[in-house]
Amino acid sequence: MPKKNLTGLEKAAIFLINLGPELSAQVLKQLPEADIERITYQIANTVAVDNEMKAQVIEEFVQLNEAQQFLLHGGIKYAKELLEKTLGASRAAEIIKKLTENSKIRPFSLVRKTDPRHLVNFISHEHPQAIALILSYLEPEQGSVVLSALPDEQQADIARRIALMERTAPEVVRQVESVLEQKLSSLVDQNFTSVGGVGTLVDILNRVDRGTEKTILETLEMEDRELAEEIRKRMFVFEDIIKLDDNSIRRVLREVDTKELALALKGASIEVADKVFKNMSQRAGEMLREDIEFLGPTRLRDVEEAQQRIVQVIRRLDESGEIIIGRGGEDAIIV
């Protein structure tokens, strides 16, 4: 039976419907707001999905996922051979093309398989922009090891370059790859891909030791105060309160005004609210709930500003050593 021609949006909607509300919600949380709106609108307008369409979408998802794993672990040639043996030449070519067009194949696959401690020796003498590009393609855990091992005078400069990087042209990626080819091996040469940015740097900094983080942020603050502030804001967000231990939560609550906390919790998740109420007395919790109810309709901007002020309190207490925000590296060890 011939397959029905579905748009990408229709496939996404059908797939999420099939996952069920709980799993679908977790997936949607990872998407940009614009995509969430488009997909939820499509879901709302999908009245019925027959078994044939469900099977078609799930089958394509499984095939694409398997193909992506083949690519990441064995390269294009290996993936193509496996897919041809499994699905035939025509379907294999179709899947490879789809992954390529969607930028699912990332350059530097071999570099990601290299021990980051050894990688430092290969790239430490490269141009800082080249190092920033390479770190942007590494997994955050690998990038944090390499960044921490680089000389202090290089760390902040490279961190800034990562944060300000947006899109890199294919020819630039190829040039960097060609240099590393002589040191490691042939690397994958693929599509125009978005890497770097503040988010990438935050992922890396969240995993380096506190000393490296402090050095980088202080240096960045002298060179680009706005960029440093943006990074600080994203290092710990209000929803991350659930990651704090109970003693730290109680210490934070002593520093926060109840009305400010009520405003911040107005737009918080159930998990965050439960974590806060768990560390309050019954009486204090009842008063806080009354304050939240008394607020009535509230502007989202006011809620976010209250949350950010509480985050600033948390970061201040963390910097003074009064509480601990769990990170990677040495800070993951608590004695």
Protein backbone atom coordinates (compact mmCIF):
# COMPACT_ATOMS: atom_id res chain seq x y z
CA MET A 1 0.00 0.00 0.00
CA PRO A 2 1.51 3.40 -0.98
CA LYS A 3 2.51 5.71 1.84
CA LYS A 4 0.51 8.86 2.46
CA ASN A 5 2.32 12.13 1.82
CA LEU A 6 2.49 13.93 5.15
CA THR A 7 4.20 17.23 5.92
CA GLY A 8 6.88 17.42 8.57
CA LEU A 9 4.46 19.27 10.83
CA GLU A 10 1.81 16.58 10.41
CA LYS A 11 4.37 13.88 11.20
CA ALA A 12 5.48 15.71 14.35
CA ALA A 13 1.87 16.08 15.51
CA ILE A 14 1.04 12.40 14.87
CA PHE A 15 4.22 11.26 16.60
CA LEU A 16 3.50 13.33 19.71
CA ILE A 17 -0.13 12.21 19.80
CA ASN A 18 1.12 8.65 19.76
CA LEU A 19 3.54 9.33 22.62
CA GLY A 20 0.78 10.48 24.95
CA PRO A 21 0.50 13.73 26.94
CA GLU A 22 3.27 13.15 29.52
CA LEU A 23 6.06 12.20 27.11
CA SER A 24 4.88 14.74 24.54
CA ALA A 25 5.10 17.51 27.14
CA GLN A 26 8.70 16.57 27.88
CA VAL A 27 9.57 16.68 24.18
CA LEU A 28 7.84 20.02 23.60
CA LYS A 29 9.76 21.61 26.46
CA GLN A 30 12.95 21.15 24.47
CA LEU A 31 11.67 23.01 21.41
CA PRO A 32 11.71 26.75 20.55
CA GLU A 33 8.50 28.59 21.41
CA ALA A 34 7.63 29.16 17.73
CA ASP A 35 7.85 25.42 17.01
CA ILE A 36 5.75 24.60 20.07
CA GLU A 37 2.98 26.90 18.82
CA ARG A 38 3.02 25.42 15.31
CA ILE A 39 3.02 21.81 16.52
CA THR A 40 0.34 22.27 19.18
CA TYR A 41 -1.85 24.05 16.63
CA GLN A 42 -1.42 21.08 14.30
CA ILE A 43 -2.21 18.63 17.11
CA ALA A 44 -5.37 20.57 17.93
CA ASN A 45 -6.45 20.32 14.29
CA THR A 46 -5.65 16.62 13.94
CA VAL A 47 -9.03 15.03 14.51
CA ALA A 48 -8.28 11.37 13.79
CA VAL A 49 -5.20 9.33 12.96
CA ASP A 50 -5.61 5.86 11.51
CA ASN A 51 -3.27 2.98 12.32
CA GLU A 52 -1.62 3.16 8.91
CA MET A 53 -0.50 6.77 9.45
CA LYS A 54 0.71 5.99 12.98
CA ALA A 55 2.76 3.06 11.72
CA GLN A 56 4.19 5.13 8.86
CA VAL A 57 5.35 7.96 11.13
CA ILE A 58 6.81 5.65 13.79
CA GLU A 59 8.62 3.59 11.17
CA GLU A 60 10.20 6.72 9.69
CA PHE A 61 11.23 7.98 13.12
CA VAL A 62 12.93 4.66 13.96
CA GLN A 63 14.73 4.58 10.61
CA LEU A 64 15.96 8.16 10.92
CA ASN A 65 17.09 7.63 14.49
CA GLU A 66 19.02 4.48 13.60
CA ALA A 67 20.56 6.18 10.58
CA GLN A 68 21.70 9.11 12.70
CA GLN A 69 23.40 6.75 15.15
CA PHE A 70 25.17 5.00 12.26
CA LEU A 71 26.39 8.38 11.01
CA LEU A 72 27.64 9.57 14.36
CA HIS A 73 29.51 6.36 15.11
CA GLY A 74 30.68 5.22 11.70
CA GLY A 75 30.40 8.08 9.23
CA ILE A 76 28.42 8.47 6.02
CA LYS A 77 29.93 5.50 4.19
CA TYR A 78 29.26 3.09 7.05
CA ALA A 79 25.71 4.38 7.51
CA LYS A 80 24.99 4.17 3.78
CA GLU A 81 26.20 0.56 3.57
CA LEU A 82 24.12 -0.53 6.55
CA LEU A 83 21.00 1.21 5.31
CA GLU A 84 21.36 -0.21 1.81
CA LYS A 85 21.62 -3.73 3.18
CA THR A 86 18.60 -3.17 5.42
CA LEU A 87 16.29 -0.98 3.33
CA GLY A 88 17.68 -0.96 -0.19
CA ALA A 89 19.66 1.66 -2.10
CA SER A 90 16.74 3.98 -2.87
CA ARG A 91 15.42 4.25 0.69
CA ALA A 92 18.97 4.53 2.08
CA ALA A 93 19.73 7.47 -0.21
CA GLU A 94 16.47 9.14 0.81
CA ILE A 95 17.23 8.85 4.53
CA ILE A 96 20.83 10.07 4.17
CA LYS A 97 19.63 13.06 2.16
CA LYS A 98 16.97 13.90 4.75
CA LEU A 99 19.46 13.80 7.62
CA THR A 100 21.92 15.92 5.65
CA GLU A 101 19.30 18.54 4.78
CA ASN A 102 18.24 18.79 8.41
CA SER A 103 21.83 19.22 9.61
CA LYS A 104 21.70 16.09 11.71
CA ILE A 105 25.26 15.16 10.75
CA ARG A 106 27.82 17.20 12.60
CA PRO A 107 31.45 17.70 11.63
CA PHE A 108 34.26 16.69 14.01
CA SER A 109 32.75 13.27 14.80
CA LEU A 110 36.23 11.78 15.25
CA VAL A 111 37.25 14.65 17.52
CA ARG A 112 34.26 13.88 19.76
CA LYS A 113 35.58 10.34 20.11
CA THR A 114 39.03 11.58 21.18
CA ASP A 115 39.93 11.78 24.86
CA PRO A 116 39.53 15.52 25.64
CA ARG A 117 42.68 15.43 27.78
CA HIS A 118 44.67 14.37 24.70
CA LEU A 119 42.81 16.81 22.48
CA VAL A 120 44.23 19.75 24.43
CA ASN A 121 47.71 18.97 23.09
CA PHE A 122 46.44 18.98 19.51
CA ILE A 123 44.55 22.27 19.58
CA SER A 124 46.18 24.44 22.26
CA HIS A 125 48.43 26.20 19.71
CA GLU A 126 45.67 26.80 17.16
CA HIS A 127 44.10 30.21 16.61
CA PRO A 128 41.60 31.02 19.44
CA GLN A 129 38.71 31.22 16.95
CA ALA A 130 39.56 27.72 15.67
CA ILE A 131 39.66 26.40 19.24
CA ALA A 132 36.29 28.04 19.95
CA LEU A 133 34.81 26.40 16.85
CA ILE A 134 36.11 22.96 17.84
CA LEU A 135 34.82 23.30 21.42
CA SER A 136 31.40 24.28 20.07
CA TYR A 137 31.15 20.94 18.29
CA LEU A 138 32.21 18.90 21.33
CA GLU A 139 29.80 17.57 23.92
CA PRO A 140 29.61 20.00 26.90
CA GLU A 141 31.40 17.50 29.19
CA GLN A 142 34.29 17.24 26.72
CA GLY A 143 34.39 20.99 26.13
CA SER A 144 34.63 21.69 29.85
CA VAL A 145 37.68 19.41 30.21
CA VAL A 146 39.47 21.07 27.29
CA LEU A 147 38.59 24.64 28.37
CA SER A 148 39.76 23.99 31.93
CA ALA A 149 43.08 22.60 30.68
CA LEU A 150 43.90 25.59 28.46
CA PRO A 151 46.15 28.39 29.81
CA ASP A 152 44.33 30.93 32.00
CA GLU A 153 45.05 33.77 29.59
CA GLN A 154 43.29 31.86 26.78
CA GLN A 155 40.19 30.69 28.63
CA ALA A 156 38.18 33.92 28.78
CA ASP A 157 39.03 34.87 25.20
CA ILE A 158 37.90 31.50 23.86
CA ALA A 159 34.79 31.53 26.09
CA ARG A 160 33.82 34.91 24.66
CA ARG A 161 34.32 33.67 21.10
CA ILE A 162 32.07 30.66 21.78
CA ALA A 163 29.36 32.86 23.26
CA LEU A 164 29.38 35.27 20.30
CA MET A 165 29.57 32.57 17.63
CA GLU A 166 26.35 31.99 15.70
CA ARG A 167 26.69 30.31 12.33
CA THR A 168 29.89 29.11 10.69
CA ALA A 169 30.26 28.78 6.93
CA PRO A 170 31.12 25.31 5.58
CA GLU A 171 34.43 26.50 4.09
CA VAL A 172 35.62 27.69 7.51
CA VAL A 173 34.72 24.35 9.07
CA ARG A 174 36.58 22.59 6.27
CA GLN A 175 39.69 24.69 6.84
CA VAL A 176 39.77 23.84 10.54
CA GLU A 177 39.12 20.19 9.73
CA SER A 178 41.98 20.08 7.22
CA VAL A 179 44.44 21.24 9.89
CA LEU A 180 43.27 18.56 12.31
CA GLU A 181 43.32 15.90 9.59
CA GLN A 182 47.10 15.81 9.80
CA LYS A 183 46.96 15.27 13.56
CA LEU A 184 43.98 12.97 14.02
CA SER A 185 42.40 11.66 10.81
CA SER A 186 39.90 12.65 8.12
CA LEU A 187 36.93 14.38 9.69
CA VAL A 188 33.38 14.59 8.41
CA ASP A 189 32.78 17.51 6.03
CA GLN A 190 29.12 18.44 6.15
CA ASN A 191 26.50 21.13 6.22
CA PHE A 192 26.17 24.71 7.36
CA THR A 193 25.41 24.20 11.04
CA SER A 194 24.51 26.44 13.95
CA VAL A 195 27.00 26.04 16.80
CA GLY A 196 28.35 28.09 19.66
CA GLY A 197 26.40 30.88 21.27
CA VAL A 198 25.75 31.74 24.90
CA GLY A 199 23.86 28.48 25.47
CA THR A 200 26.85 26.39 24.42
CA LEU A 201 29.16 28.36 26.70
CA VAL A 202 26.75 28.05 29.64
CA ASP A 203 26.61 24.26 29.14
CA ILE A 204 30.41 24.16 29.28
CA LEU A 205 30.77 26.53 32.24
CA ASN A 206 28.19 24.57 34.23
CA ARG A 207 30.61 21.64 34.10
CA VAL A 208 33.99 23.28 34.73
CA ASP A 209 35.41 23.74 38.23
CA ARG A 210 34.43 26.87 40.14
CA GLY A 211 37.88 28.45 39.82
CA THR A 212 37.84 28.24 36.02
CA GLU A 213 34.27 29.58 35.91
CA LYS A 214 35.18 32.50 38.19
CA THR A 215 38.28 33.43 36.14
CA ILE A 216 36.38 33.35 32.85
CA LEU A 217 33.39 35.35 34.09
CA GLU A 218 35.53 38.00 35.81
CA THR A 219 37.63 38.49 32.69
CA LEU A 220 34.57 38.61 30.46
CA GLU A 221 32.99 41.17 32.77
CA MET A 222 35.93 43.52 32.21
CA GLU A 223 35.80 43.04 28.42
CA ASP A 224 32.05 42.78 27.81
CA ARG A 225 29.83 43.45 30.83
CA GLU A 226 26.55 42.78 29.00
CA LEU A 227 27.73 39.40 27.72
CA ALA A 228 28.98 38.40 31.16
CA GLU A 229 25.65 39.36 32.72
CA GLU A 230 23.72 37.35 30.11
CA ILE A 231 25.88 34.31 30.86
CA ARG A 232 25.43 34.72 34.62
CA LYS A 233 21.66 34.90 34.19
CA ARG A 234 21.63 31.62 32.31
CA MET A 235 24.06 29.78 34.57
CA PHE A 236 21.29 29.14 37.09
CA VAL A 237 17.61 29.62 36.31
CA PHE A 238 14.71 29.76 38.73
CA GLU A 239 13.46 26.27 37.85
CA ASP A 240 16.88 24.91 38.91
CA ILE A 241 15.80 25.45 42.52
CA ILE A 242 14.68 21.81 42.51
CA LYS A 243 18.39 20.87 42.26
CA LEU A 244 19.27 22.56 45.57
CA ASP A 245 19.42 20.52 48.77
CA ASP A 246 16.93 21.26 51.55
CA ASN A 247 19.44 23.11 53.74
CA SER A 248 20.28 25.44 50.84
CA ILE A 249 16.58 26.05 50.14
CA ARG A 250 15.97 27.04 53.77
CA ARG A 251 19.00 29.36 53.69
CA VAL A 252 17.68 31.05 50.55
CA LEU A 253 14.19 31.46 52.04
CA ARG A 254 15.67 33.43 54.96
CA GLU A 255 16.98 35.97 52.42
CA VAL A 256 13.84 36.32 50.32
CA ASP A 257 10.81 38.50 51.03
CA THR A 258 7.58 36.45 51.22
CA LYS A 259 5.71 38.68 48.78
CA GLU A 260 8.60 38.46 46.32
CA LEU A 261 8.54 34.67 46.66
CA ALA A 262 4.77 34.59 46.11
CA LEU A 263 5.17 36.55 42.88
CA ALA A 264 7.99 34.29 41.69
CA LEU A 265 6.02 31.11 42.42
CA LYS A 266 3.02 32.46 40.51
CA GLY A 267 4.59 31.19 37.29
CA ALA A 268 6.65 28.29 38.67
CA SER A 269 6.23 24.59 38.04
CA ILE A 270 4.58 22.28 40.57
CA GLU A 271 7.98 20.70 41.29
CA VAL A 272 9.52 24.05 42.25
CA ALA A 273 6.53 25.04 44.41
CA ASP A 274 6.59 21.67 46.18
CA LYS A 275 10.31 22.03 46.86
CA VAL A 276 9.75 25.45 48.45
CA PHE A 277 6.70 24.49 50.54
CA LYS A 278 8.48 21.35 51.74
CA ASN A 279 11.09 23.54 53.42
CA MET A 280 8.63 25.89 55.15
CA SER A 281 6.62 25.49 58.32
CA GLN A 282 2.96 24.66 57.89
CA ARG A 283 1.92 28.13 59.00
CA ALA A 284 4.41 29.89 56.72
CA GLY A 285 3.30 27.71 53.81
CA GLU A 286 -0.36 28.57 54.37
CA MET A 287 0.45 32.29 54.46
CA LEU A 288 2.47 31.98 51.25
CA ARG A 289 -0.40 30.20 49.47
CA GLU A 290 -2.75 32.98 50.57
CA ASP A 291 -0.33 35.60 49.20
CA ILE A 292 -0.19 33.76 45.86
CA GLU A 293 -3.99 33.57 45.61
CA PHE A 294 -4.31 37.24 46.62
CA LEU A 295 -2.10 38.31 43.69
CA GLY A 296 -4.72 37.43 41.09
CA PRO A 297 -3.81 37.85 37.40
CA THR A 298 -0.16 38.89 37.12
CA ARG A 299 2.00 40.07 34.23
CA LEU A 300 4.52 37.47 33.10
CA ARG A 301 7.27 40.10 33.05
CA ASP A 302 6.72 40.86 36.75
CA VAL A 303 6.88 37.17 37.60
CA GLU A 304 10.12 36.68 35.64
CA GLU A 305 11.71 39.73 37.25
CA ALA A 306 10.86 38.40 40.73
CA GLN A 307 12.31 35.01 39.79
CA GLN A 308 15.50 36.64 38.52
CA ARG A 309 15.92 38.60 41.77
CA ILE A 310 15.68 35.36 43.72
CA VAL A 311 18.20 33.76 41.35
CA GLN A 312 20.57 36.64 42.13
CA VAL A 313 20.20 35.88 45.84
CA ILE A 314 20.98 32.22 45.17
CA ARG A 315 24.08 33.06 43.13
CA ARG A 316 25.28 35.47 45.84
CA LEU A 317 24.90 32.82 48.53
CA ASP A 318 26.65 30.31 46.28
CA GLU A 319 29.58 32.66 45.65
CA SER A 320 29.95 33.32 49.38
CA GLY A 321 29.97 29.57 50.05
CA GLU A 322 26.79 29.59 52.16
CA ILE A 323 25.01 27.20 49.79
CA ILE A 324 26.20 24.86 47.04
CA ILE A 325 24.92 24.82 43.48
CA GLY A 326 25.84 21.40 42.09
CA ARG A 327 28.08 21.53 38.99
CA GLY A 328 30.40 19.23 37.14
CA GLY A 329 34.13 18.94 37.72
CA GLU A 330 35.51 19.22 41.23
CA ASP A 331 32.31 20.85 42.51
CA ALA A 332 30.43 17.60 41.95
CA ILE A 333 32.31 16.14 44.93
CA ILE A 334 30.80 17.10 48.29
CA VAL A 335 32.53 16.02 51.47
